[in-house]
Short mmCIF file of C-alpha atoms and ligand atoms in Angstrom, two decimals:
data_model
loop_
_atom_site.label_atom_id
_atom_site.label_comp_id
_atom_site.label_asym_id
_atom_site.label_seq_id
_atom_site.Cartn_x
_atom_site.Cartn_y
_atom_site.Cartn_z
CA MET A 10 0.12 -0.27 -0.04
CA LYS A 11 1.70 3.45 -0.71
CA GLN A 12 1.68 5.87 2.01
CA TYR A 13 1.25 9.59 1.21
CA ASP A 14 0.58 12.25 3.72
CA VAL A 15 -2.05 13.27 1.19
CA LEU A 16 -3.55 12.46 -1.34
CA ILE A 17 -5.52 14.81 -3.99
CA LEU A 18 -8.72 13.28 -6.07
CA GLY A 19 -8.86 14.44 -9.45
CA SER A 20 -6.15 15.92 -11.46
CA GLY A 21 -8.70 19.36 -12.73
CA PHE A 22 -7.83 22.94 -12.04
CA ALA A 23 -8.92 22.51 -8.53
CA GLY A 24 -6.25 19.66 -7.91
CA LEU A 25 -3.68 21.09 -10.07
CA THR A 26 -4.17 24.04 -7.17
CA VAL A 27 -3.68 22.10 -4.34
CA ALA A 28 -0.73 20.74 -5.02
CA ILE A 29 0.60 23.56 -6.43
CA HIS A 30 -0.02 25.33 -2.66
CA LEU A 31 1.02 22.33 -1.40
CA ASN A 32 4.22 22.78 -2.73
CA LYS A 33 4.49 26.32 -1.84
CA ALA A 34 4.13 25.44 1.98
CA GLY A 35 7.04 22.44 1.68
CA ILE A 36 5.26 19.40 1.67
CA SER A 37 5.92 17.47 -0.96
CA ASN A 38 4.00 13.02 -0.31
CA TYR A 39 1.55 13.94 -1.88
CA ALA A 40 -0.32 12.38 -5.22
CA LEU A 41 -3.00 13.32 -7.42
CA LEU A 42 -4.97 10.37 -8.32
CA GLU A 43 -7.11 10.60 -11.53
CA ARG A 44 -9.66 8.50 -13.41
CA GLU A 45 -8.83 9.25 -16.86
CA GLU A 46 -5.78 8.13 -19.29
CA LYS A 47 -4.49 11.84 -19.07
CA PRO A 48 -5.22 14.41 -15.92
CA GLY A 49 -6.18 17.85 -16.86
CA GLY A 50 -10.33 16.88 -15.57
CA THR A 51 -13.19 18.65 -16.87
CA TRP A 52 -10.89 19.52 -19.94
CA GLN A 53 -9.37 16.62 -20.67
CA VAL A 54 -13.09 15.07 -20.42
CA ASN A 55 -15.22 17.69 -22.23
CA HIS A 56 -13.59 17.67 -25.92
CA TYR A 57 -16.74 18.42 -27.92
CA PRO A 58 -17.53 19.77 -30.59
CA GLY A 59 -17.66 23.11 -29.84
CA ALA A 60 -16.52 23.53 -26.40
CA ALA A 61 -15.59 26.63 -24.68
CA VAL A 62 -15.26 28.78 -21.73
CA ASP A 63 -17.91 30.73 -21.37
CA VAL A 64 -16.21 33.43 -18.38
CA LEU A 65 -13.68 35.53 -19.83
CA SER A 66 -10.80 33.68 -20.46
CA SER A 67 -8.89 36.70 -17.95
CA LEU A 68 -10.83 34.99 -14.88
CA TYR A 69 -10.99 31.69 -16.12
CA SER A 70 -7.64 31.21 -15.08
CA LEU A 71 -5.22 30.93 -12.36
CA SER A 72 -4.63 34.77 -10.61
CA PHE A 73 -0.75 33.22 -9.95
CA GLU A 74 -0.40 31.19 -14.03
CA PRO A 75 -1.09 34.00 -16.79
CA TYR A 76 -1.46 32.81 -19.42
CA PRO A 77 -1.35 34.00 -23.27
CA TRP A 78 -4.70 33.67 -24.34
CA THR A 79 -5.91 34.76 -27.72
CA GLU A 80 -10.02 34.02 -27.66
CA ARG A 81 -12.39 36.41 -25.50
CA TYR A 82 -13.67 32.79 -23.67
CA ALA A 83 -10.76 30.13 -24.99
CA LYS A 84 -11.80 26.85 -26.67
CA GLN A 85 -11.20 23.58 -24.76
CA ALA A 86 -8.12 23.25 -26.66
CA GLU A 87 -6.76 26.67 -25.38
CA ILE A 88 -7.27 25.55 -21.89
CA LEU A 89 -6.32 22.26 -22.01
CA ALA A 90 -3.20 23.98 -23.87
CA TYR A 91 -3.12 25.97 -20.31
CA THR A 92 -3.76 23.01 -18.16
CA ASN A 93 -1.10 21.48 -19.13
CA HIS A 94 1.25 23.99 -18.82
CA ILE A 95 0.71 24.51 -15.63
CA ILE A 96 1.61 20.44 -14.93
CA ASP A 97 4.74 21.22 -16.71
CA LYS A 98 5.47 23.80 -15.30
CA HIS A 99 5.31 23.36 -11.10
CA SER A 100 6.90 19.66 -12.53
CA LEU A 101 3.00 17.73 -11.33
CA ARG A 102 2.96 15.11 -14.04
CA ASP A 103 5.25 13.02 -11.71
CA LYS A 104 2.78 13.43 -9.14
CA CYS A 105 -0.19 11.87 -10.92
CA GLU A 106 -1.26 8.09 -10.96
CA THR A 107 -3.60 8.38 -14.08
CA GLN A 108 -6.81 5.55 -14.16
CA ALA A 109 -7.46 5.25 -11.25
CA ASP A 110 -10.88 5.59 -10.63
CA ILE A 111 -11.66 5.27 -7.25
CA GLU A 112 -13.97 2.98 -5.51
CA ASN A 113 -14.34 4.24 -1.89
CA ILE A 114 -12.58 6.15 0.93
CA THR A 115 -12.31 4.88 4.77
CA PHE A 116 -11.41 7.13 8.05
CA ASP A 117 -8.95 4.17 9.51
CA GLU A 118 -9.10 5.42 13.25
CA GLU A 119 -7.38 3.87 15.18
CA LYS A 120 -4.46 5.41 13.14
CA ASN A 121 -6.16 8.44 11.74
CA ARG A 122 -5.31 8.07 8.07
CA TRP A 123 -7.91 7.87 5.45
CA HIS A 124 -7.33 4.96 3.09
CA VAL A 125 -7.70 4.78 -0.67
CA ARG A 126 -9.04 1.50 -3.21
CA THR A 127 -9.41 2.10 -6.24
CA ARG A 128 -11.51 -0.25 -8.50
CA ASP A 129 -8.33 -2.12 -9.86
CA GLY A 130 -7.48 -2.96 -6.39
CA ARG A 131 -4.96 -0.57 -5.73
CA GLU A 132 -4.45 0.82 -2.45
CA TYR A 133 -3.59 4.04 -0.65
CA SER A 134 -2.65 5.84 2.80
CA ALA A 135 -2.75 9.30 3.45
CA LYS A 136 -3.31 11.63 6.47
CA ALA A 137 -5.37 13.69 4.40
CA VAL A 138 -7.61 13.79 1.67
CA VAL A 139 -8.74 16.35 -0.61
CA ASN A 140 -11.37 15.08 -2.86
CA SER A 141 -10.94 17.53 -6.10
CA VAL A 142 -13.23 15.51 -8.65
CA GLY A 143 -15.72 17.69 -9.16
CA HIS A 144 -19.14 17.98 -8.95
CA LEU A 145 -19.87 18.04 -13.15
CA SER A 146 -17.77 15.01 -13.41
CA GLN A 147 -20.17 12.54 -13.76
CA PRO A 148 -21.98 12.27 -16.89
CA SER A 149 -26.25 12.52 -16.33
CA ILE A 150 -27.79 9.99 -18.94
CA PRO A 151 -31.77 9.99 -18.03
CA HIS A 152 -33.22 6.54 -17.99
CA ILE A 153 -35.90 6.59 -21.24
CA LYS A 154 -37.66 3.75 -22.15
CA GLY A 155 -36.37 1.41 -24.32
CA ALA A 156 -32.42 3.46 -24.93
CA ASP A 157 -31.28 -0.15 -24.52
CA THR A 158 -33.22 -0.71 -28.21
CA PHE A 159 -31.46 2.03 -30.46
CA ALA A 160 -29.56 0.55 -32.38
CA GLY A 161 -27.46 3.44 -33.84
CA LYS A 162 -24.55 5.15 -32.00
CA SER A 163 -25.18 6.97 -28.39
CA PHE A 164 -22.76 8.51 -26.71
CA HIS A 165 -22.79 11.87 -23.54
CA THR A 166 -21.73 14.63 -24.51
CA ALA A 167 -18.23 14.22 -22.24
CA ARG A 168 -18.26 10.90 -23.81
CA TRP A 169 -17.49 12.20 -27.48
CA ASP A 170 -16.58 9.56 -29.50
CA HIS A 171 -14.58 11.59 -32.55
CA ASN A 172 -14.26 8.14 -34.42
CA TYR A 173 -17.59 8.55 -35.51
CA SER A 174 -17.85 9.95 -38.75
CA LEU A 175 -21.32 12.76 -38.26
CA ASP A 176 -21.17 13.11 -42.04
CA GLY A 177 -24.37 12.98 -43.25
CA LYS A 178 -25.69 11.20 -40.13
CA ARG A 179 -29.62 11.71 -38.42
CA VAL A 180 -28.72 13.16 -35.18
CA ALA A 181 -30.31 14.08 -31.95
CA VAL A 182 -28.84 16.41 -29.34
CA ILE A 183 -30.93 15.92 -26.34
CA GLY A 184 -30.91 18.49 -23.79
CA THR A 185 -30.27 22.35 -24.41
CA GLY A 186 -27.93 23.29 -21.77
CA ALA A 187 -24.82 24.33 -21.71
CA SER A 188 -22.83 21.61 -23.76
CA SER A 189 -25.54 21.37 -25.73
CA ILE A 190 -25.72 25.05 -27.60
CA GLN A 191 -22.35 24.79 -28.42
CA VAL A 192 -22.87 21.41 -29.00
CA VAL A 193 -25.28 22.36 -32.15
CA PRO A 194 -23.74 25.01 -33.85
CA ALA A 195 -20.76 22.98 -33.69
CA ILE A 196 -21.97 20.06 -35.30
CA ALA A 197 -24.77 21.61 -37.20
CA ASP A 198 -23.06 21.64 -40.77
CA HIS A 199 -21.73 18.54 -40.96
CA VAL A 200 -24.68 16.29 -40.06
CA GLY A 201 -27.52 15.43 -42.13
CA GLN A 202 -30.63 15.76 -39.61
CA LEU A 203 -30.08 17.65 -36.41
CA HIS A 204 -33.04 17.80 -34.15
CA VAL A 205 -32.93 19.17 -30.92
CA MET A 206 -34.75 17.85 -27.88
CA GLN A 207 -36.22 20.56 -25.81
CA ARG A 208 -37.72 19.56 -22.78
CA SER A 209 -37.16 23.30 -21.18
CA PRO A 210 -35.72 26.17 -22.77
CA HIS A 211 -32.72 27.81 -21.48
CA TRP A 212 -31.84 31.85 -21.82
CA ILE A 213 -29.45 32.88 -23.50
CA ILE A 214 -27.26 35.91 -24.17
CA PRO A 215 -25.06 37.44 -26.62
CA ARG A 216 -21.38 36.23 -26.49
CA HIS A 217 -19.88 38.14 -28.74
CA ASP A 218 -16.64 36.42 -29.21
CA ARG A 219 -13.80 36.94 -30.78
CA PRO A 220 -10.24 36.83 -30.80
CA LEU A 221 -8.23 38.82 -28.51
CA ASN A 222 -6.52 42.36 -30.62
CA ARG A 223 -3.37 43.49 -30.12
CA PHE A 224 -3.92 45.27 -27.74
CA GLU A 225 -5.53 42.98 -25.15
CA ARG A 226 -3.09 40.17 -26.30
CA PHE A 227 0.12 42.73 -25.06
CA CYS A 228 -2.11 43.81 -22.02
CA GLN A 229 -1.82 40.28 -21.07
CA SER A 230 1.80 40.35 -20.87
CA VAL A 231 2.00 43.56 -18.80
CA THR A 232 0.85 42.60 -15.03
CA PRO A 233 -0.51 45.30 -13.63
CA LEU A 234 -2.15 45.79 -16.53
CA ARG A 235 -3.21 41.84 -17.08
CA LEU A 236 -4.55 42.27 -12.67
CA LEU A 237 -6.24 45.59 -13.88
CA ASN A 238 -8.37 43.57 -16.36
CA ARG A 239 -8.52 40.97 -13.89
CA ALA A 240 -10.02 42.34 -11.42
CA TRP A 241 -11.77 44.93 -13.56
CA VAL A 242 -13.89 41.53 -15.30
CA TYR A 243 -13.91 40.28 -11.72
CA SER A 244 -16.47 43.44 -9.97
CA ILE A 245 -18.64 43.67 -13.66
CA ASN A 246 -19.49 39.56 -12.96
CA GLU A 247 -20.28 40.29 -9.12
CA LEU A 248 -22.60 43.21 -9.95
CA ARG A 249 -24.94 40.21 -10.77
CA VAL A 250 -25.15 39.30 -7.58
CA LEU A 251 -26.92 41.89 -6.55
CA GLY A 252 -29.94 40.53 -9.27
CA LEU A 253 -29.77 36.65 -9.14
CA GLN A 254 -29.16 37.16 -4.94
CA TYR A 255 -30.86 40.73 -3.20
CA PHE A 256 -33.29 41.23 -6.03
CA PRO A 257 -34.48 38.33 -7.88
CA SER A 258 -37.45 40.41 -9.77
CA ALA A 259 -35.03 42.73 -10.78
CA MET A 260 -34.00 39.74 -13.20
CA ARG A 261 -36.95 39.89 -15.29
CA LEU A 262 -35.37 43.25 -16.06
CA PHE A 263 -32.75 42.08 -17.62
CA SER A 264 -34.52 38.83 -19.21
CA ASN A 265 -36.86 41.31 -21.15
CA GLY A 266 -34.19 43.68 -21.59
CA VAL A 267 -30.65 41.78 -23.22
CA ALA A 268 -32.00 38.15 -23.24
CA MET A 269 -35.28 37.98 -25.38
CA LYS A 270 -33.80 41.31 -27.98
CA HIS A 271 -31.01 38.98 -28.33
CA LEU A 272 -34.43 36.73 -29.12
CA ARG A 273 -35.71 38.44 -31.68
CA ALA A 274 -32.74 39.37 -33.17
CA GLN A 275 -31.81 36.25 -34.27
CA VAL A 276 -35.54 34.91 -34.60
CA PRO A 277 -37.60 36.67 -36.75
CA ASP A 278 -39.98 33.51 -36.72
CA ASN A 279 -42.99 34.54 -33.73
CA ASN A 280 -43.66 30.46 -33.54
CA LEU A 281 -40.52 29.20 -33.06
CA ARG A 282 -39.49 32.31 -31.03
CA LYS A 283 -42.39 31.70 -28.79
CA GLN A 284 -41.40 27.87 -28.57
CA LEU A 285 -37.60 29.30 -27.33
CA ILE A 286 -39.07 31.01 -24.29
CA PRO A 287 -38.65 29.94 -20.67
CA SER A 288 -41.06 30.54 -17.93
CA TYR A 289 -38.46 30.63 -15.29
CA VAL A 290 -36.23 33.91 -14.49
CA ILE A 291 -33.24 34.41 -15.50
CA GLY A 292 -30.60 33.27 -13.67
CA CYS A 293 -32.81 30.38 -12.04
CA LYS A 294 -30.49 27.80 -14.32
CA ARG A 295 -28.02 29.28 -15.33
CA ILE A 296 -27.48 32.10 -18.07
CA LEU A 297 -26.43 31.14 -21.18
CA ILE A 298 -24.25 32.73 -23.99
CA SER A 299 -24.09 32.22 -27.16
CA ASP A 300 -24.48 34.19 -31.06
CA ASP A 301 -24.42 31.17 -32.72
CA TYR A 302 -27.41 28.84 -31.80
CA TYR A 303 -30.31 30.03 -32.15
CA PRO A 304 -29.07 30.25 -36.24
CA ALA A 305 -28.41 26.98 -35.88
CA LEU A 306 -31.63 25.83 -35.01
CA GLN A 307 -32.91 27.85 -38.37
CA LYS A 308 -30.67 25.96 -40.74
CA PRO A 309 -32.94 24.13 -43.12
CA ASN A 310 -31.60 20.85 -41.98
CA VAL A 311 -31.96 21.50 -38.33
CA VAL A 312 -35.86 21.37 -36.33
CA LEU A 313 -35.87 21.92 -32.62
CA GLU A 314 -38.14 18.56 -31.14
CA THR A 315 -40.55 20.31 -28.64
CA ALA A 316 -43.29 17.17 -28.36
CA GLY A 317 -40.91 15.64 -25.66
CA ILE A 318 -39.60 12.11 -25.43
CA ASP A 319 -41.62 9.33 -25.37
CA HIS A 320 -39.96 6.58 -25.74
CA ILE A 321 -36.58 5.25 -27.73
CA ASN A 322 -37.07 2.58 -29.77
CA GLU A 323 -34.39 0.77 -32.49
CA ARG A 324 -34.57 3.32 -34.99
CA GLY A 325 -34.88 6.11 -32.90
CA ILE A 326 -36.77 8.78 -30.73
CA VAL A 327 -40.33 8.49 -30.92
CA ASP A 328 -41.93 11.86 -29.45
CA SER A 329 -44.88 12.49 -27.58
CA ASP A 330 -46.71 12.90 -30.03
CA GLY A 331 -46.67 9.32 -31.90
CA LYS A 332 -43.86 10.71 -34.25
CA GLN A 333 -41.07 8.73 -35.70
CA ILE A 334 -37.50 10.47 -35.54
CA GLU A 335 -35.34 8.86 -37.45
CA LEU A 336 -31.92 7.94 -36.32
CA ASP A 337 -28.25 7.41 -36.42
CA LEU A 338 -26.91 9.16 -33.46
CA ILE A 339 -28.26 10.07 -30.29
CA VAL A 340 -25.80 12.19 -28.00
CA TYR A 341 -26.88 13.24 -24.35
CA ALA A 342 -26.23 16.84 -23.62
CA THR A 343 -28.21 15.83 -20.00
CA GLY A 344 -25.77 17.09 -17.75
CA PHE A 345 -24.38 15.95 -14.10
CA HIS A 346 -24.79 14.39 -11.26
CA ALA A 347 -24.29 17.72 -9.44
CA PHE A 348 -24.41 18.08 -5.67
CA SER A 349 -28.39 17.47 -6.24
CA ASN A 350 -28.90 13.65 -5.51
CA ARG A 351 -27.04 10.91 -4.14
CA GLN A 352 -24.69 10.06 -7.26
CA CYS A 353 -22.33 13.83 -6.60
CA VAL A 354 -19.33 11.71 -5.42
CA PRO A 355 -18.70 8.38 -7.45
CA PHE A 356 -17.56 6.42 -4.77
CA ASP A 357 -18.01 5.21 -1.07
CA VAL A 358 -17.11 7.37 1.87
CA VAL A 359 -16.92 6.19 5.04
CA GLY A 360 -15.85 8.42 8.04
CA ARG A 361 -15.79 8.52 11.71
CA GLU A 362 -17.88 5.22 13.36
CA GLY A 363 -18.44 3.86 9.95
CA ARG A 364 -20.59 6.76 8.40
CA THR A 365 -20.66 7.70 5.15
CA LEU A 366 -21.37 11.18 3.46
CA MET A 367 -24.64 10.14 1.42
CA ASP A 368 -26.08 8.78 4.63
CA TYR A 369 -24.61 11.80 6.35
CA TRP A 370 -25.70 14.17 4.52
CA ASN A 371 -29.40 12.25 3.58
CA ASP A 372 -30.35 14.15 0.18
CA THR A 373 -28.83 17.60 1.61
CA ALA A 374 -24.95 17.76 0.51
CA GLN A 375 -24.14 20.87 2.53
CA ALA A 376 -19.92 21.77 4.00
CA TYR A 377 -18.48 23.59 5.80
CA ALA A 378 -17.47 26.48 3.39
CA GLY A 379 -18.17 24.48 1.01
CA THR A 380 -14.77 22.03 2.25
CA THR A 381 -15.78 19.95 4.97
CA VAL A 382 -18.37 17.88 6.65
CA PRO A 383 -18.25 16.57 10.75
CA TYR A 384 -17.44 13.43 10.94
CA PHE A 385 -15.08 13.17 8.19
CA PRO A 386 -11.98 14.09 9.88
CA ASN A 387 -8.72 15.19 7.55
CA LEU A 388 -10.91 15.23 4.77
CA PHE A 389 -11.55 18.48 2.11
CA PHE A 390 -13.70 18.99 -1.11
CA THR A 391 -12.89 21.75 -3.58
CA ASN A 392 -15.65 23.29 -5.08
CA GLY A 393 -17.92 21.49 -2.67
CA PRO A 394 -21.73 21.78 -1.72
CA ASN A 395 -22.40 25.65 -2.55
CA THR A 396 -19.91 26.93 -4.18
CA SER A 397 -20.93 26.42 -7.56
CA ILE A 398 -21.14 29.54 -9.08
CA GLY A 399 -22.81 31.23 -12.41
CA HIS A 400 -21.99 34.47 -13.02
CA THR A 401 -18.22 33.72 -12.30
CA SER A 402 -14.75 31.72 -12.49
CA ALA A 403 -15.02 28.45 -10.80
CA ILE A 404 -10.70 28.86 -10.83
CA TYR A 405 -11.62 31.39 -8.51
CA MET A 406 -13.87 29.54 -6.35
CA ALA A 407 -11.45 27.08 -5.43
CA GLU A 408 -8.84 29.67 -4.95
CA SER A 409 -10.61 30.25 -2.10
CA GLN A 410 -10.51 27.40 -0.17
CA MET A 411 -6.60 26.79 -0.56
CA GLY A 412 -6.18 29.08 2.74
CA TYR A 413 -8.22 26.52 4.30
CA ILE A 414 -7.13 23.69 3.49
CA ILE A 415 -3.30 24.46 3.44
CA ASN A 416 -3.79 25.28 6.76
CA ALA A 417 -5.34 22.78 8.12
CA VAL A 418 -3.48 19.80 6.32
CA LYS A 419 -0.11 21.66 7.91
CA GLN A 420 -1.26 20.98 11.06
CA LEU A 421 -2.02 17.71 10.22
CA ILE A 422 1.36 16.95 8.64
CA THR A 423 3.93 19.62 11.02
CA LYS A 424 2.75 19.06 14.51
CA SER A 425 2.86 15.80 16.27
CA ASN A 426 -0.11 16.38 18.56
CA VAL A 427 -2.34 16.94 15.75
CA ALA A 428 -3.58 14.04 14.35
CA ARG A 429 -7.35 14.84 13.61
CA ILE A 430 -9.26 17.93 12.16
CA GLU A 431 -12.24 17.80 11.73
CA ILE A 432 -15.26 20.73 11.53
CA LYS A 433 -17.22 20.98 14.82
CA GLU A 434 -21.20 20.16 13.70
CA GLU A 435 -22.26 23.77 15.45
CA ALA A 436 -19.49 25.51 12.75
CA TYR A 437 -21.21 22.88 9.69
CA ASN A 438 -24.65 23.30 10.64
CA GLU A 439 -24.58 27.96 11.65
CA TYR A 440 -22.72 27.90 8.43
CA ASN A 441 -25.51 26.06 6.39
CA LYS A 442 -28.24 27.75 7.89
CA ALA A 443 -26.63 31.36 6.85
CA ILE A 444 -26.62 29.39 3.40
CA HIS A 445 -29.99 28.49 3.05
CA ALA A 446 -31.78 31.26 4.27
CA ALA A 447 -30.34 33.39 1.39
CA SER A 448 -30.64 30.47 -0.96
CA LYS A 449 -34.21 30.96 0.02
CA LYS A 450 -34.45 34.44 -0.87
CA SER A 451 -32.50 33.74 -4.42
CA VAL A 452 -33.19 32.78 -7.94
CA TRP A 453 -32.25 29.89 -7.45
CA GLU A 454 -34.86 28.82 -5.33
CA THR A 455 -37.39 31.52 -6.02
CA GLY A 456 -36.99 31.29 -10.00
CA ASN A 457 -39.52 28.93 -10.92
CA CYS A 458 -37.53 26.42 -12.20
CA SER A 459 -35.40 23.33 -11.14
CA SER A 460 -32.26 23.01 -12.07
CA TRP A 461 -28.99 20.63 -11.49
CA TYR A 462 -28.08 23.65 -8.94
CA GLN A 463 -31.40 21.89 -6.30
CA ASN A 464 -32.06 18.31 -4.54
CA GLN A 465 -34.95 16.70 -4.79
CA SER A 466 -36.83 18.74 -2.96
CA GLY A 467 -35.83 21.56 -4.20
CA ILE A 468 -32.80 23.09 -2.17
CA ASN A 469 -30.11 24.74 -3.31
CA THR A 470 -27.17 22.90 -2.84
CA GLY A 471 -25.12 24.39 -5.58
CA VAL A 472 -24.77 27.41 -5.51
CA TYR A 473 -22.98 30.11 -3.64
CA PRO A 474 -25.82 32.49 -2.65
CA GLY A 475 -24.02 35.27 -2.77
CA PHE A 476 -20.90 37.49 -3.67
CA SER A 477 -17.73 35.60 -4.35
CA PHE A 478 -15.81 36.82 -1.96
CA ASN A 479 -17.61 37.04 0.59
CA PHE A 480 -17.11 32.76 0.20
CA ARG A 481 -13.32 33.52 -0.25
CA ARG A 482 -13.81 35.17 3.12
CA ALA A 483 -15.22 32.07 4.33
CA ALA A 484 -13.36 30.05 3.03
CA ASN A 485 -9.71 31.59 2.87
CA HIS A 486 -8.48 30.25 6.74
CA TYR A 487 -8.36 28.13 9.27
CA ASP A 488 -10.42 28.53 12.59
CA PRO A 489 -9.43 25.98 15.25
CA ASP A 490 -11.57 26.89 17.24
CA LYS A 491 -14.34 26.27 15.26
CA HIS A 492 -12.36 22.58 14.42
CA LEU A 493 -12.66 19.30 16.94
CA VAL A 494 -8.21 18.52 16.83
CA SER A 495 -7.00 15.94 18.07
CA SER A 496 -3.68 14.30 18.80
CA THR A 497 -4.97 10.33 18.81
P1 NAP B 528 -27.24 20.58 -18.43
O1 NAP B 528 -27.40 22.44 -18.05
O2 NAP B 528 -28.06 20.29 -17.31
O3 NAP B 528 -28.36 20.65 -19.15
C1 NAP B 528 -29.36 19.56 -19.25
C2 NAP B 528 -30.63 19.58 -20.20
O4 NAP B 528 -30.58 17.55 -20.56
C3 NAP B 528 -31.38 20.70 -20.28
O5 NAP B 528 -31.87 21.00 -21.25
C4 NAP B 528 -32.25 19.43 -19.68
O6 NAP B 528 -33.46 19.59 -19.66
C5 NAP B 528 -31.91 18.01 -20.98
N1 NAP B 528 -32.63 16.74 -19.93
C6 NAP B 528 -31.83 16.33 -18.98
N2 NAP B 528 -33.15 15.02 -18.75
C7 NAP B 528 -34.45 14.65 -19.75
C8 NAP B 528 -34.32 14.04 -20.18
N3 NAP B 528 -35.50 13.41 -19.29
N4 NAP B 528 -35.03 14.94 -21.30
C9 NAP B 528 -35.30 15.51 -22.20
N5 NAP B 528 -33.78 16.35 -22.17
C10 NAP B 528 -33.63 15.96 -20.40
O7 NAP B 528 -26.05 20.34 -18.74
P2 NAP B 528 -24.95 20.54 -19.34
O8 NAP B 528 -25.86 21.60 -20.74
O9 NAP B 528 -24.20 20.16 -19.92
O10 NAP B 528 -24.76 22.29 -18.42
C11 NAP B 528 -24.17 21.69 -16.68
C12 NAP B 528 -23.68 22.66 -16.52
O11 NAP B 528 -22.10 22.10 -17.18
C13 NAP B 528 -23.05 23.82 -16.90
O12 NAP B 528 -24.73 24.56 -16.30
C14 NAP B 528 -21.97 24.92 -16.16
O13 NAP B 528 -21.55 24.85 -15.66
C15 NAP B 528 -21.22 23.57 -16.82
N6 NAP B 528 -20.92 23.80 -18.54
C16 NAP B 528 -19.91 24.71 -18.71
C17 NAP B 528 -20.07 25.44 -19.77
C18 NAP B 528 -18.79 26.21 -20.62
O14 NAP B 528 -17.87 26.72 -19.39
N7 NAP B 528 -19.01 26.53 -21.15
C19 NAP B 528 -20.22 23.93 -21.00
C20 NAP B 528 -20.70 23.13 -21.10
C21 NAP B 528 -21.44 23.05 -19.47
P3 NAP B 528 -34.24 20.88 -17.99
O15 NAP B 528 -33.64 22.24 -18.33
O16 NAP B 528 -35.80 20.45 -18.89
O17 NAP B 528 -33.98 20.06 -17.55
#
């Protein structure tokens, strides 16, 4: 069994950030366990046609790792190149154990160590574990009657098979969320027929994407200008919280203004436009940005299917009106198992007193500062429950947690009288009471939608309900008084 001080589960941006901060803290006895063949996380896995980020690249990057971005919104290949640049610059490739698909992690109360086991039988032990697998890493494929009888090809957007030629094929894309609105325009010109299976329309605003001009690229290379630009982008994005969290009713002005104007400008046909108007308050689901989705829907070989899916058969999809849609390929752009359901952590987690994480959460995933959970000592989450954010960068949120995680881990490793650090239940409850009280007023709970931000009872387990700098204040330090710290 391999022994480490720290095991980082996952090697996406968050896991890499933890590793870099461990290096800075002088902690070197750690490894990153990665399920995939290569490190890199989301942008290693999500290479579907059209994949790109929808936060400006200047903000969607590590604060301390500049990069000569070429576009306002970087595409998957450029973000993956950035990820690899970080991995190599910080010599993290050798720290990654790939194809390590974790089956379970168990806290050994006698040894005060986590025991980690992969599905292929590899075993590890560590004083501390940082779970950085991400909450958008488990593809969610809905159970549609007859799906297993389909004679054609099917895959999820996060499992795109580029060996499958789209040329001339009859394709259905199920779902109209962030992934779908990127895939649809990217493949529309390559396929024979494209059916976009919409269960509910989403609000879309303009993207205004373009390559960065020479002046913008120059600014990126001058540190004070880069930081100024980053602060500007961050601040403008943060203003959206006023509507999303504090004045959800004002969000209607935003939908009537920006989003409806975009829809009217891009979709002249009345009937089609009506089918694309969402019934929920903008912001309740993640606000999508696209300049080419609506135009793609109007291509002669593209059909927006709104009748709903009744079942799938050997030939394709049968809609609720009984129409048979003949297909060669079904693409599931149906999202991920986020903190809204029990599959959010893709392995068993057994903590103190034999408690399992899923039983402790009992359908409502929570954490103190999105990071720690009682009964699970020496276990830390990056981007844990209630840390998602639609208006700014998920990387900002992960970086915000480093003060807490690294300081606590340092205590465990350097102090002989610190064997366990566990968040006190009262601190956890108090933090989450405030999160849930704030969520009740927010657009995510009042906006009349269901999304991956909410669990089945409509409770927000996904989004941080407030300004991201307030999250940073809560998550950037380790307060021993809020923890049970023990030497045995
Ligand atoms: P998503 O936003 O959860 O969208 C899933 C879509 O599948 C929705 O349209 C949903 O319909 C539909 N769906 C689910 N089950 C269905 C069923 N049984 N029948 C018909 N339709 C069904 O998933 P996603 O698009 O993969 O995006 C997830 C998150 O990943 C995003 O919110 C974002 O945070 C991240 N992401 C980011 C980017 C980016 O940065 N550019 C790109 C992709 C993803 P309903 O709306 O009716 O539920």
